[in-house]
DNA sequence: TCTGCTAACTTAATCGTTCCAGACCCCATC
DNA sequence: GATGGGGTCTGGAACGATTAAGTTAGCAGA
């Protein structure tokens, strides 16, 4: 026996003169053996440097790995820096942690149509956000539990919020004070990537390909009800919810001649809205007098400093918790619709 | 054979009348069999819904799981929302991704002295930040590769920056303009948790228990060189690098009578420094005229809006990349010291 | 004394691969 | 025609556990 081989359950059994089954029971089912023997086993285990049953072997034998994979639509770099995704993940992690499971993080990179082999040992998959490639979904073990978040996969449970209703609500609130020139800043709405003004030439992604399409519907419905011709409402598109990508588009908007510059901007994320706030202040615009701004998500950062953001709060942490509970079988595997909350603050009172 | 059992390599072999070894080779070593047979195997595999060798079985047989675990000192909730930790993770993820490995996320919860069993199947461990419990480190498989980040574990490779030198540099820069009342806002420096002013009664954590101790040394050395009596420099402590925890302490500082209020604040993180900026502005203080502020980390958010932060930039993404490379054996398992860069901007020109 | 039951262990099959050590065949070379 | 060497493919022993089913001993109850 090679000296550097790690100690196994079998070594322990030989050393103690008991069967491997008993050792296994000592670690997994204390009621199956006498306390005295169990003590002896645990003691010898420590002495021999045996750290408990090998996780790889156990997972093969039992068929379960106690690992749950979260597949993020965006790159890890982006997702980890996005407040909403981070909150979601921490909700997932909280539940998993409490049940002795661990979190495997994957991002769906456009370039690859398969998850890495190692990920397929996960006991379940949480797919967060719309995955670029359907092939990737098909590469997942077909009988593993799977829950989608913020989009639908036929026949699978999903966790989401009513984006249309929430956006209708916030826009309706905003429009109680009439706006001369309302505008909308969208997130990933056009069929081809675009950062800037959306003209009538641009095709939009179909509703099943982007969550923001239903946000737009909500905005439009409220605008229509307020007697605004939605065709006349200017729209801009932003591809990635980061400061760097938002900033140039927002410059373009705020640097319009005053007669064309919107006095109300409905934004599809708090990140966008906050960037608008910052850049508007730099230009000496008064909020909300010169420009009213609404966001979406309800991230903490939006409430730190004045003007606090008027926005729709969605509970991303809870979303994560629910997704995790469904995957672990602690909650029924059925669609779950979370409530949203209108948060009315300084940026659009 | 039960109908719902998942297809295995053996089933495929039987179906095709070849040995399991050949099937295995078809998936793992294409050069070991004729292209024609390989095609036939892959075709039948698809037809039978066989998605390739089972990851659990493979990991048992080969002894490697292609999973790397990252153990975070703080809770996942905190870490995922902290820009520095997020950047670090994205660096790790980038390298792992490219080499077909996946990322298992763990946080060292104070309450538990063991990692969850499932995590022990990881091929290597990256320990980020000072772990509260040593027992946890001991529970890791002793022969697995391990690299520590931002702190030392005897006999293990580590990735870090020279905190003392970096803090000396930024403080020395700041003090080229004399400060009447310099102050220091520390991060997790006291032996017992404290949010507020540090008095001479408080014991500090020993240097081996906190990275910020060496940051403080750097500050003190520069202050000494500038002829300041470091004993007289007021210090505050903050336990967690979040807005919520920082804010009350910073209020306390900024609301001091003008004659006692610092005119230079050396902060141990950008998060702290940015909160100071925000709260100082709210109080009508001019930056840098009334108050100069330095940070540490160089997070992107610090450069978004005026006044941009004077800080030490450390490349957290690169830290992650290097840690990952060491763990994967792509870089030698030796301590790695990353350079930092002084970023001089508006908050302390 | 016999029966039956329980507590405490053991036996041995099994999980799905990987990979070493051959075996076989075909073809080129001497 | 014998020899040797690739190129292909096979057999079967691990890998390190879990667990259903079986064994034994001890003891209570009739």
Coordinates of N, CA and C in Angstrom, one line a residue, chain A residues 59-135:
Chain A
X59 N -21.1 10.3 -3.9 CA -22.0 10.8 -4.9 C -22.3 9.8 -6.0
X60 N -21.3 9.0 -6.3 CA -21.5 8.0 -7.3 C -22.5 7.0 -6.7
X61 N -22.3 6.5 -5.5 CA -23.1 5.5 -4.9 C -24.5 6.0 -4.7
X62 N -24.7 7.1 -4.1 CA -26.0 7.6 -3.8 C -26.7 8.3 -5.0
X63 N -25.9 8.7 -5.9 CA -26.5 9.3 -7.1 C -26.8 10.8 -6.8
X64 N -26.4 11.3 -5.6 CA -26.7 12.7 -5.4 C -25.4 13.4 -4.9
X65 N -25.2 14.6 -5.3 CA -23.9 15.3 -5.0 C -24.0 16.4 -4.0
X66 N -25.3 16.7 -3.7 CA -25.5 17.9 -2.8 C -24.9 19.2 -3.4
X67 N -24.8 19.2 -4.7 CA -24.4 20.4 -5.4 C -25.5 20.9 -6.2
X68 N -25.8 22.2 -6.2 CA -26.8 22.8 -7.0 C -26.1 23.8 -7.9
X69 N -26.3 23.7 -9.2 CA -25.7 24.7 -10.1 C -26.6 25.8 -10.5
X70 N -26.0 27.0 -10.5 CA -26.8 28.2 -10.9 C -26.2 28.6 -12.3
X71 N -27.0 28.7 -13.3 CA -26.5 29.1 -14.6 C -26.9 30.5 -14.8
X72 N -26.0 31.4 -15.0 CA -26.3 32.8 -15.1 C -26.2 33.1 -16.6
X73 N -27.2 34.0 -17.0 CA -27.3 34.3 -18.4 C -26.0 35.1 -18.9
X74 N -25.7 36.0 -18.0 CA -24.5 36.9 -18.3 C -23.2 36.3 -17.9
X75 N -22.1 36.9 -18.2 CA -20.8 36.5 -17.8 C -20.8 36.6 -16.3
X76 N -19.9 35.8 -15.7 CA -19.7 35.9 -14.2 C -19.3 37.3 -13.8
X77 N -18.4 37.8 -14.6 CA -17.9 39.1 -14.3 C -19.0 40.1 -14.2
X78 N -19.9 40.1 -15.1 CA -21.0 41.0 -15.1 C -21.9 40.7 -13.9
X79 N -22.3 39.4 -13.8 CA -23.3 39.0 -12.8 C -22.8 39.3 -11.4
X80 N -21.6 39.1 -11.2 CA -21.1 39.3 -9.8 C -21.1 40.7 -9.4
X81 N -21.0 41.6 -10.4 CA -21.0 43.0 -10.1 C -22.4 43.7 -10.2
X82 N -23.4 42.9 -10.6 CA -24.7 43.4 -10.7 C -25.4 43.2 -9.4
X83 N -26.0 44.3 -8.8 CA -26.6 44.2 -7.5 C -27.8 43.2 -7.5
X84 N -28.5 43.2 -8.6 CA -29.7 42.3 -8.6 C -29.3 40.9 -8.7
X85 N -28.4 40.5 -9.5 CA -28.0 39.1 -9.6 C -27.3 38.7 -8.3
X86 N -26.5 39.6 -7.7 CA -25.8 39.2 -6.5 C -26.8 38.9 -5.4
X87 N -27.9 39.8 -5.3 CA -28.9 39.5 -4.3 C -29.6 38.2 -4.5
X88 N -29.9 37.9 -5.8 CA -30.5 36.7 -6.1 C -29.6 35.5 -5.6
X89 N -28.3 35.6 -6.0 CA -27.4 34.5 -5.6 C -27.3 34.4 -4.1
X90 N -27.4 35.5 -3.4 CA -27.2 35.3 -1.9 C -28.5 34.7 -1.3
X91 N -29.6 34.9 -2.0 CA -30.8 34.2 -1.5 C -30.7 32.7 -1.8
X92 N -30.2 32.4 -2.9 CA -30.0 30.9 -3.2 C -29.0 30.3 -2.2
X93 N -27.9 31.0 -2.0 CA -26.9 30.5 -1.2 C -27.4 30.3 0.3
X94 N -28.2 31.2 0.7 CA -28.7 31.1 2.1 C -29.5 29.8 2.3
X95 N -30.4 29.5 1.4 CA -31.2 28.3 1.5 C -30.3 27.0 1.3
X96 N -29.5 27.0 0.3 CA -28.6 25.9 0.1 C -27.7 25.6 1.3
X97 N -27.1 26.6 1.8 CA -26.3 26.5 3.0 C -26.9 25.8 4.2
X98 N -28.1 26.3 4.4 CA -28.9 25.7 5.6 C -29.2 24.3 5.4
X99 N -29.2 23.8 4.2 CA -29.6 22.4 3.9 C -28.3 21.6 3.6
X100 N -27.2 22.1 3.8 CA -26.0 21.4 3.5 C -25.6 21.2 2.1
X101 N -26.2 22.1 1.2 CA -25.8 22.0 -0.2 C -24.8 23.1 -0.5
X102 N -24.2 22.9 -1.6 CA -23.3 24.0 -2.1 C -23.6 24.5 -3.4
X103 N -23.1 25.6 -3.8 CA -23.5 26.4 -4.9 C -22.4 26.3 -6.0
X104 N -22.7 25.8 -7.2 CA -21.8 25.8 -8.3 C -22.2 26.9 -9.2
X105 N -21.3 27.7 -9.6 CA -21.6 28.9 -10.4 C -21.2 28.7 -11.9
X106 N -22.1 28.9 -12.8 CA -21.8 28.7 -14.2 C -22.3 29.9 -14.9
X107 N -21.6 30.3 -16.0 CA -22.3 31.3 -16.8 C -22.4 30.7 -18.2
X108 N -23.5 31.1 -18.8 CA -23.8 30.6 -20.1 C -23.0 31.4 -21.1
X109 N -21.9 31.0 -21.5 CA -21.1 31.8 -22.5 C -21.7 31.5 -23.9
X110 N -21.9 32.6 -24.6 CA -22.5 32.4 -25.9 C -21.8 31.4 -26.7
X111 N -20.5 31.4 -26.6 CA -19.7 30.5 -27.5 C -19.9 29.0 -27.3
X112 N -20.4 28.6 -26.1 CA -20.4 27.2 -26.0 C -21.8 26.7 -25.8
X113 N -22.1 25.5 -26.3 CA -23.4 25.0 -26.3 C -23.6 23.9 -25.3
X114 N -22.5 23.7 -24.5 CA -22.6 22.6 -23.5 C -22.1 23.1 -22.1
X115 N -22.7 22.7 -21.1 CA -22.1 23.0 -19.8 C -20.9 22.1 -19.6
X116 N -19.9 22.5 -18.9 CA -18.8 21.7 -18.6 C -19.2 20.4 -18.0
X117 N -18.5 19.3 -18.3 CA -18.9 18.0 -17.8 C -19.1 18.0 -16.3
X118 N -18.1 18.7 -15.6 CA -18.1 18.6 -14.2 C -19.4 19.1 -13.6
X119 N -20.1 20.1 -14.3 CA -21.3 20.7 -13.8 C -22.4 19.7 -13.8
X120 N -22.4 18.7 -14.7 CA -23.5 17.8 -14.9 C -23.7 16.9 -13.6
X121 N -22.8 17.0 -12.7 CA -23.0 16.2 -11.5 C -23.9 16.9 -10.5
X122 N -24.3 18.1 -10.8 CA -25.2 18.8 -9.9 C -26.5 18.1 -9.8
X123 N -27.1 18.2 -8.6 CA -28.4 17.6 -8.3 C -29.6 18.4 -8.9
X124 N -29.3 19.7 -9.3 CA -30.4 20.5 -9.8 C -29.8 21.7 -10.4
X125 N -30.6 22.3 -11.3 CA -30.1 23.5 -12.0 C -31.1 24.7 -11.8
X126 N -30.5 25.8 -11.5 CA -31.3 27.1 -11.5 C -30.8 27.9 -12.6
X127 N -31.7 28.2 -13.5 CA -31.3 29.0 -14.7 C -31.8 30.4 -14.5
X128 N -30.8 31.3 -14.4 CA -31.2 32.7 -14.0 C -31.1 33.6 -15.3
X129 N -32.2 34.0 -15.7 CA -32.2 34.9 -16.9 C -32.2 34.2 -18.2
X130 N -32.5 34.8 -19.2 CA -32.7 34.2 -20.5 C -31.4 33.7 -21.1
X131 N -31.2 32.4 -21.3 CA -30.0 31.8 -21.8 C -29.9 32.1 -23.3
X132 N -28.8 32.5 -23.7 CA -28.6 32.8 -25.2 C -28.8 31.5 -26.0
X133 N -28.3 30.4 -25.5 CA -28.4 29.2 -26.4 C -29.3 28.1 -25.8
X134 N -30.2 27.7 -26.6 CA -31.1 26.6 -26.2 C -30.3 25.3 -26.1
X135 N -29.3 25.2 -26.9 CA -28.5 23.9 -26.9 C -28.0 23.7 -25.5

